[in-house]
PDB file of C-alpha atoms in Angstrom:
ATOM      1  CA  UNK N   1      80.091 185.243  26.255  1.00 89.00           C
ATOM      2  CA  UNK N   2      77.318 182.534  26.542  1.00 90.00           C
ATOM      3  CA  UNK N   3      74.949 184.959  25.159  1.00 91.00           C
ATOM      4  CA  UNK N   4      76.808 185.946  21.888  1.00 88.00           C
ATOM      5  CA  UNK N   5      77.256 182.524  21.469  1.00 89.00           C
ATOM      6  CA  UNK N   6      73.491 181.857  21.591  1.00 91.00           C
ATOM      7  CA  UNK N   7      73.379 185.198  19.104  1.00 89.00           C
ATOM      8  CA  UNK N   8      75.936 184.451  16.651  1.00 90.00           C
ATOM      9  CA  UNK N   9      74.826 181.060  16.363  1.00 89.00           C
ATOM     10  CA  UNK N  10      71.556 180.064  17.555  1.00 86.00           C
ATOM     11  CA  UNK N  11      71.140 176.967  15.555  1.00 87.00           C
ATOM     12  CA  UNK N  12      73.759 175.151  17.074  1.00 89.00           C
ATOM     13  CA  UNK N  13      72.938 175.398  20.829  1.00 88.00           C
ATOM     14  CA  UNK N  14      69.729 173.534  22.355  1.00 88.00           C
ATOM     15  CA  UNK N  15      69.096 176.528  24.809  1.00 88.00           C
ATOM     16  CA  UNK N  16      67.765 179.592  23.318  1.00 85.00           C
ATOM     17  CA  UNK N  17      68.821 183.740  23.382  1.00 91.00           C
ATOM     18  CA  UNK N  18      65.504 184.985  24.542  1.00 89.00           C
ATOM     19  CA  UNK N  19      65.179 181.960  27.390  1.00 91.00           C
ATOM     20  CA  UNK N  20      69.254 182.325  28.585  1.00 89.00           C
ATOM     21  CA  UNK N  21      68.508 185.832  28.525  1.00 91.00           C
ATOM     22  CA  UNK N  22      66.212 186.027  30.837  1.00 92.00           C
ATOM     23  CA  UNK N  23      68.483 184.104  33.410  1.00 92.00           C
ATOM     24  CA  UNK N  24      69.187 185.826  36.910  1.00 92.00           C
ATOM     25  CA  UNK N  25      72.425 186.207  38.412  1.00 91.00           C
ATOM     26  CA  UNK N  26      71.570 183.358  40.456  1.00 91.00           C
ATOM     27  CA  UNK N  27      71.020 181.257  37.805  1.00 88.00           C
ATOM     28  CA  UNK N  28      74.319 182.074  36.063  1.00 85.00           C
ATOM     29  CA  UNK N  29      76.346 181.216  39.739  1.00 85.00           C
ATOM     30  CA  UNK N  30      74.413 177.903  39.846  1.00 83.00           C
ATOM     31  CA  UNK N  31      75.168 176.950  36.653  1.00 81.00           C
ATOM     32  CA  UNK N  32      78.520 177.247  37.031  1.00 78.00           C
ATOM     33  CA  UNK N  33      79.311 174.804  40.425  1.00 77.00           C
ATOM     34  CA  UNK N  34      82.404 172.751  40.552  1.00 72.00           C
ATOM     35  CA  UNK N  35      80.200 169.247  41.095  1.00 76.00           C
ATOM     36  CA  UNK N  36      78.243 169.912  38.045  1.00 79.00           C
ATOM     37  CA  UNK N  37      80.376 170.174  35.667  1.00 89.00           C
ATOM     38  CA  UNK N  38      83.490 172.034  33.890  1.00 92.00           C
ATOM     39  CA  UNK N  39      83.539 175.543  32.141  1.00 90.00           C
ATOM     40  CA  UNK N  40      86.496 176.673  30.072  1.00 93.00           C
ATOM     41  CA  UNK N  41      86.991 179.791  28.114  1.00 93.00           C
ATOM     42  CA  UNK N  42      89.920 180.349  25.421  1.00 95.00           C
ATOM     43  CA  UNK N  43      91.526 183.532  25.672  1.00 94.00           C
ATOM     44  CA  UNK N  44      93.186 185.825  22.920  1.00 89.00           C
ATOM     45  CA  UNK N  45      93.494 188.974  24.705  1.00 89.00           C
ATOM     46  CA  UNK N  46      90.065 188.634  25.283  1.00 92.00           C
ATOM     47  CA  UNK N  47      87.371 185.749  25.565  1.00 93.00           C
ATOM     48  CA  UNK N  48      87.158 184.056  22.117  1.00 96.00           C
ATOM     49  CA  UNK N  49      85.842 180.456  23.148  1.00 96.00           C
ATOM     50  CA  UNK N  50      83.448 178.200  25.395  1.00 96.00           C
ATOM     51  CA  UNK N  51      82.685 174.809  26.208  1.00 96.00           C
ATOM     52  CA  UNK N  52      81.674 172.979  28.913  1.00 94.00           C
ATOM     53  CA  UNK N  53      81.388 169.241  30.433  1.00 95.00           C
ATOM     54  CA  UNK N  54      78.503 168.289  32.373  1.00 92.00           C
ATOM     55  CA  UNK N  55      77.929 164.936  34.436  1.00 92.00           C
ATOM     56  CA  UNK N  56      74.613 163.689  34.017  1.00 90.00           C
ATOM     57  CA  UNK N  57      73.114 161.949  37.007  1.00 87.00           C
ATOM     58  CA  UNK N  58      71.910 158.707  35.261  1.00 89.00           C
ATOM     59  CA  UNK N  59      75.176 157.749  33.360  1.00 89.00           C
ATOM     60  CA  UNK N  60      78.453 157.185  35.549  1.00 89.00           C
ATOM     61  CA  UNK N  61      80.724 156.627  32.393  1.00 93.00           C
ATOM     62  CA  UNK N  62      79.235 159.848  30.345  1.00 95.00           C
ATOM     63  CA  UNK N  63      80.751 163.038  30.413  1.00 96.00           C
ATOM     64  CA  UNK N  64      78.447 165.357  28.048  1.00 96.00           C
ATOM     65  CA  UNK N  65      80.110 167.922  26.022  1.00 97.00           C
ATOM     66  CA  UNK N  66      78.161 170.706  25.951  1.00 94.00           C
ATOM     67  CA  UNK N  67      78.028 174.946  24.825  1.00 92.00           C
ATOM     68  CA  UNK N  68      80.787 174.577  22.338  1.00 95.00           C
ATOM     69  CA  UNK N  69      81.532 177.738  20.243  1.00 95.00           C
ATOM     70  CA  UNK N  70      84.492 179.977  18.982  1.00 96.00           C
ATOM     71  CA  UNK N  71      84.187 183.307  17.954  1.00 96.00           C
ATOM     72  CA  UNK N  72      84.564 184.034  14.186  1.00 94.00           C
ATOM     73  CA  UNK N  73      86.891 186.372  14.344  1.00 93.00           C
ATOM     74  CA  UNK N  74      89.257 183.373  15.929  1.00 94.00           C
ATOM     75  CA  UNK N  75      88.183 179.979  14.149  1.00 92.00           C
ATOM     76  CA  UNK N  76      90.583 178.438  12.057  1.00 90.00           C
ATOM     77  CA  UNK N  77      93.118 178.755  15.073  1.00 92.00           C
ATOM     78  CA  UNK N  78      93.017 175.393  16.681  1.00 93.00           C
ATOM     79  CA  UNK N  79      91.154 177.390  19.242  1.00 95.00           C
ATOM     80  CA  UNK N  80      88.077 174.807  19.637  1.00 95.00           C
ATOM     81  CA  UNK N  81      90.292 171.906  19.476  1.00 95.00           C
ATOM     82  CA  UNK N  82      92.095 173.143  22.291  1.00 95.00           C
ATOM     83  CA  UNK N  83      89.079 173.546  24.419  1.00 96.00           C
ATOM     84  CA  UNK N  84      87.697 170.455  23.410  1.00 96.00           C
ATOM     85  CA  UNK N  85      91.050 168.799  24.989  1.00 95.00           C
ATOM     86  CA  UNK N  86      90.396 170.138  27.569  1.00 95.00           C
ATOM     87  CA  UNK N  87      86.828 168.679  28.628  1.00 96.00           C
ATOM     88  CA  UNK N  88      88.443 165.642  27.156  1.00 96.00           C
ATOM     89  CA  UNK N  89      91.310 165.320  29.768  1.00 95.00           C
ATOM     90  CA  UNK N  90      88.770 166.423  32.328  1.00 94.00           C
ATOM     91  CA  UNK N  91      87.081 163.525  31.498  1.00 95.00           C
ATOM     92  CA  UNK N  92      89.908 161.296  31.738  1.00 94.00           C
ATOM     93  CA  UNK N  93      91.155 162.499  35.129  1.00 94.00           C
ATOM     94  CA  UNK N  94      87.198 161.394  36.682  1.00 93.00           C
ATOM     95  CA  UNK N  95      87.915 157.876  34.644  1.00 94.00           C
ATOM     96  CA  UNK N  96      85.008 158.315  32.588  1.00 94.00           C
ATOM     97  CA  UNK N  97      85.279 156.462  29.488  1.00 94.00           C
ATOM     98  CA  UNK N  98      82.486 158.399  27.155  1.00 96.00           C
ATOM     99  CA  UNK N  99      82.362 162.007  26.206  1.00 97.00           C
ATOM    100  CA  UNK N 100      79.084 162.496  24.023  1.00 97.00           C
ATOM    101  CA  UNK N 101      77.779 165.498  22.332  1.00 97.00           C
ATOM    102  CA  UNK N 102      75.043 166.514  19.868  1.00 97.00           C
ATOM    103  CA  UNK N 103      76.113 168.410  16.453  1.00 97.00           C
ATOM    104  CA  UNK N 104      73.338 169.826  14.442  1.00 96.00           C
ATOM    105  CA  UNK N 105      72.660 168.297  11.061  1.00 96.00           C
ATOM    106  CA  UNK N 106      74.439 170.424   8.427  1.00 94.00           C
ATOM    107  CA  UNK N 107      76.690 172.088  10.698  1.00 95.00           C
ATOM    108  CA  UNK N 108      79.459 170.029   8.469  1.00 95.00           C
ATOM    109  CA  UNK N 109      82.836 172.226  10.444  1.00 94.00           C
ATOM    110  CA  UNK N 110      81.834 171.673  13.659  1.00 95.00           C
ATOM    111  CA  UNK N 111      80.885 167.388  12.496  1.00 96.00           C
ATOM    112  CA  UNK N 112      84.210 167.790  10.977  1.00 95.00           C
ATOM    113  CA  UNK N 113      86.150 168.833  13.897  1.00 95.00           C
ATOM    114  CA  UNK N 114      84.702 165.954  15.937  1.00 96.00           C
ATOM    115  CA  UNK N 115      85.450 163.304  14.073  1.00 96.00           C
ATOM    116  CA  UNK N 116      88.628 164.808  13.783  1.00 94.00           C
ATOM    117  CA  UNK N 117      89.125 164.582  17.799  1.00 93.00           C
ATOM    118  CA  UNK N 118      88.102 161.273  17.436  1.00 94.00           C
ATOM    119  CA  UNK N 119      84.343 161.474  17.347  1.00 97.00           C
ATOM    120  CA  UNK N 120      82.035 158.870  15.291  1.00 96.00           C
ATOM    121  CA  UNK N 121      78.447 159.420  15.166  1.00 96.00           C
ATOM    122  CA  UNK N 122      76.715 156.406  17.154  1.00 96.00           C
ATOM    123  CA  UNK N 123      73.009 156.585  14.817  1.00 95.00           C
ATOM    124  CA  UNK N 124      71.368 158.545  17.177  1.00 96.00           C
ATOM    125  CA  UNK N 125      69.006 161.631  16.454  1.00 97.00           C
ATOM    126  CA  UNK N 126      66.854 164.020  18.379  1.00 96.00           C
ATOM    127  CA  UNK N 127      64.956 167.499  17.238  1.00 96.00           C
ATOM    128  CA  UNK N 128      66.890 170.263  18.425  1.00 94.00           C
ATOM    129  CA  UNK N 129      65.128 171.875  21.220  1.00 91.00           C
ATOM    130  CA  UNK N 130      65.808 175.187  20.110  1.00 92.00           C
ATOM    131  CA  UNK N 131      64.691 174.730  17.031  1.00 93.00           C
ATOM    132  CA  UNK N 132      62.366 171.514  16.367  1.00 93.00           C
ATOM    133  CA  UNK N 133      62.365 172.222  12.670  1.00 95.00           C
ATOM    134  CA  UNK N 134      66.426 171.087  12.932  1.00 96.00           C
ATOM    135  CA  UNK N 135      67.931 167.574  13.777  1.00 97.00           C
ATOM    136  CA  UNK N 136      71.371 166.473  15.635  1.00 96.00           C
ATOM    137  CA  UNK N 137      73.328 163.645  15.403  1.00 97.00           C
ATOM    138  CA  UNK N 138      75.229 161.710  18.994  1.00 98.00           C
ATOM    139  CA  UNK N 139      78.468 162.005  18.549  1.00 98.00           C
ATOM    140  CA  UNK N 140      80.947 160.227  21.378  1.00 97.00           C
ATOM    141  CA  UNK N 141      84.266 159.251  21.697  1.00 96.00           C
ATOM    142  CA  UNK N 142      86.825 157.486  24.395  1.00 92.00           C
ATOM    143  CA  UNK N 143      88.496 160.155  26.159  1.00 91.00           C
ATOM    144  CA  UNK N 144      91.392 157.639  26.932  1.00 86.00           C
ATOM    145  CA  UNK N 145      92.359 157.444  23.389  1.00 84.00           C
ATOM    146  CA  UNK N 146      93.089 160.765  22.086  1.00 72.00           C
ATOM    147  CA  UNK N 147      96.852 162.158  22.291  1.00 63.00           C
ATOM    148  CA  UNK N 148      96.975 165.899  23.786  1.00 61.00           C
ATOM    149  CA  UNK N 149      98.548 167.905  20.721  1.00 57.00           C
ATOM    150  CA  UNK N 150     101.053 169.068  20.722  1.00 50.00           C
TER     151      UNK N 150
END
C-alpha cells in the first residue's frame, strides 16, 4: 500500500517510488517495530488508507505524523480523519503533547483537513526531499485537545 501511495501521489511524501522500491524485506520488517513508531491502515473491504506516528529521538514531547494518504476511490469518507485520530490518541496515551507534520505547499485538501483536526501552521518551511523544486509547511497540534468524533 506504501508504494501506491508513493505512485498515486508522489508529491506529497518526502520518500520517493524508485528509492522505497528498492527496499528489502528486511527493511520493510524494520520499519515497522513497535518502539519506533505506530502504523495504521483503514480498511473498506480492502486497504484504502495509511499513516503512521514516529518518535523522534531528540524531541520527548513530539510525536511526528508521518505517510498520510487515502486512496481516491475512498476520500471524501472521513477515512483520513479517522486515521489521523488515531496517531492522535496514540499520542495522547505516551503523554506527548505535540503531533507535527509537514503538508506540501499547494496541497490545499490535505492543509485543509489539518487545520480542521486542529492543526495551525507554526512558520516553518523546508524543500521537500523528494522533490526540492516543492516546499512544506510544519503543521502541529496538541493531541490533548481534540474530541474523538463521534
Amino acid at each position: 500500500m506504501r508504494l501506491v501511495a508513493l505512485g498515486d501521489s508522489p508529491d506529497s511524501f518526502g520518500a520517493s517510488l524508485d528509492v522505497e522500491r528498492g527496499y528489502d524485506e528486511a527493511t520493510w520488517r524494520s520499519r515497522m517495530q513497535p518502539g519506533k513508531g505506530v502504523q495504521v491502515v483503514a480498511f473498506n473491504d480492502q486497504p484504502v488508507g495509511i499513516v503512521g506516528g514516529y518518535l523522534p529521538e531528540d524531541d520527548a514531547d513530539l510525536v511526528e505524523l508521518i505517510s498520510m494518504w487515502v486512496m481516491p476511490s475512498a476520500r471524501g469518507r472521513r477515512i483520513a480523519e479517522l486515521l489521523v485520530d488515531d496517531v492522535l490518541r496514540w499520542a495522547r496515551e505516551l503523554g506527548r503533547p505535540t503531533v507535527g507534520l509537514f503538508v506540501t505547499e499547494g496541497n490545499e485538501p490535505a492543509r485543509r483537513l489539518f487545520e480542521r483536526i486542529g492543526f495551525s501552521a507554526n512558520g516553518e518551511r523546508e524543500v521537500l526531499e523528494s522533490n526540492p523544486k516543492l516546499y512544506c509547511n510544519r503543521m502541529i497540534c496538541d493531541p490533548r485537545t481534540r474530541q474523538q468524533p463521534d
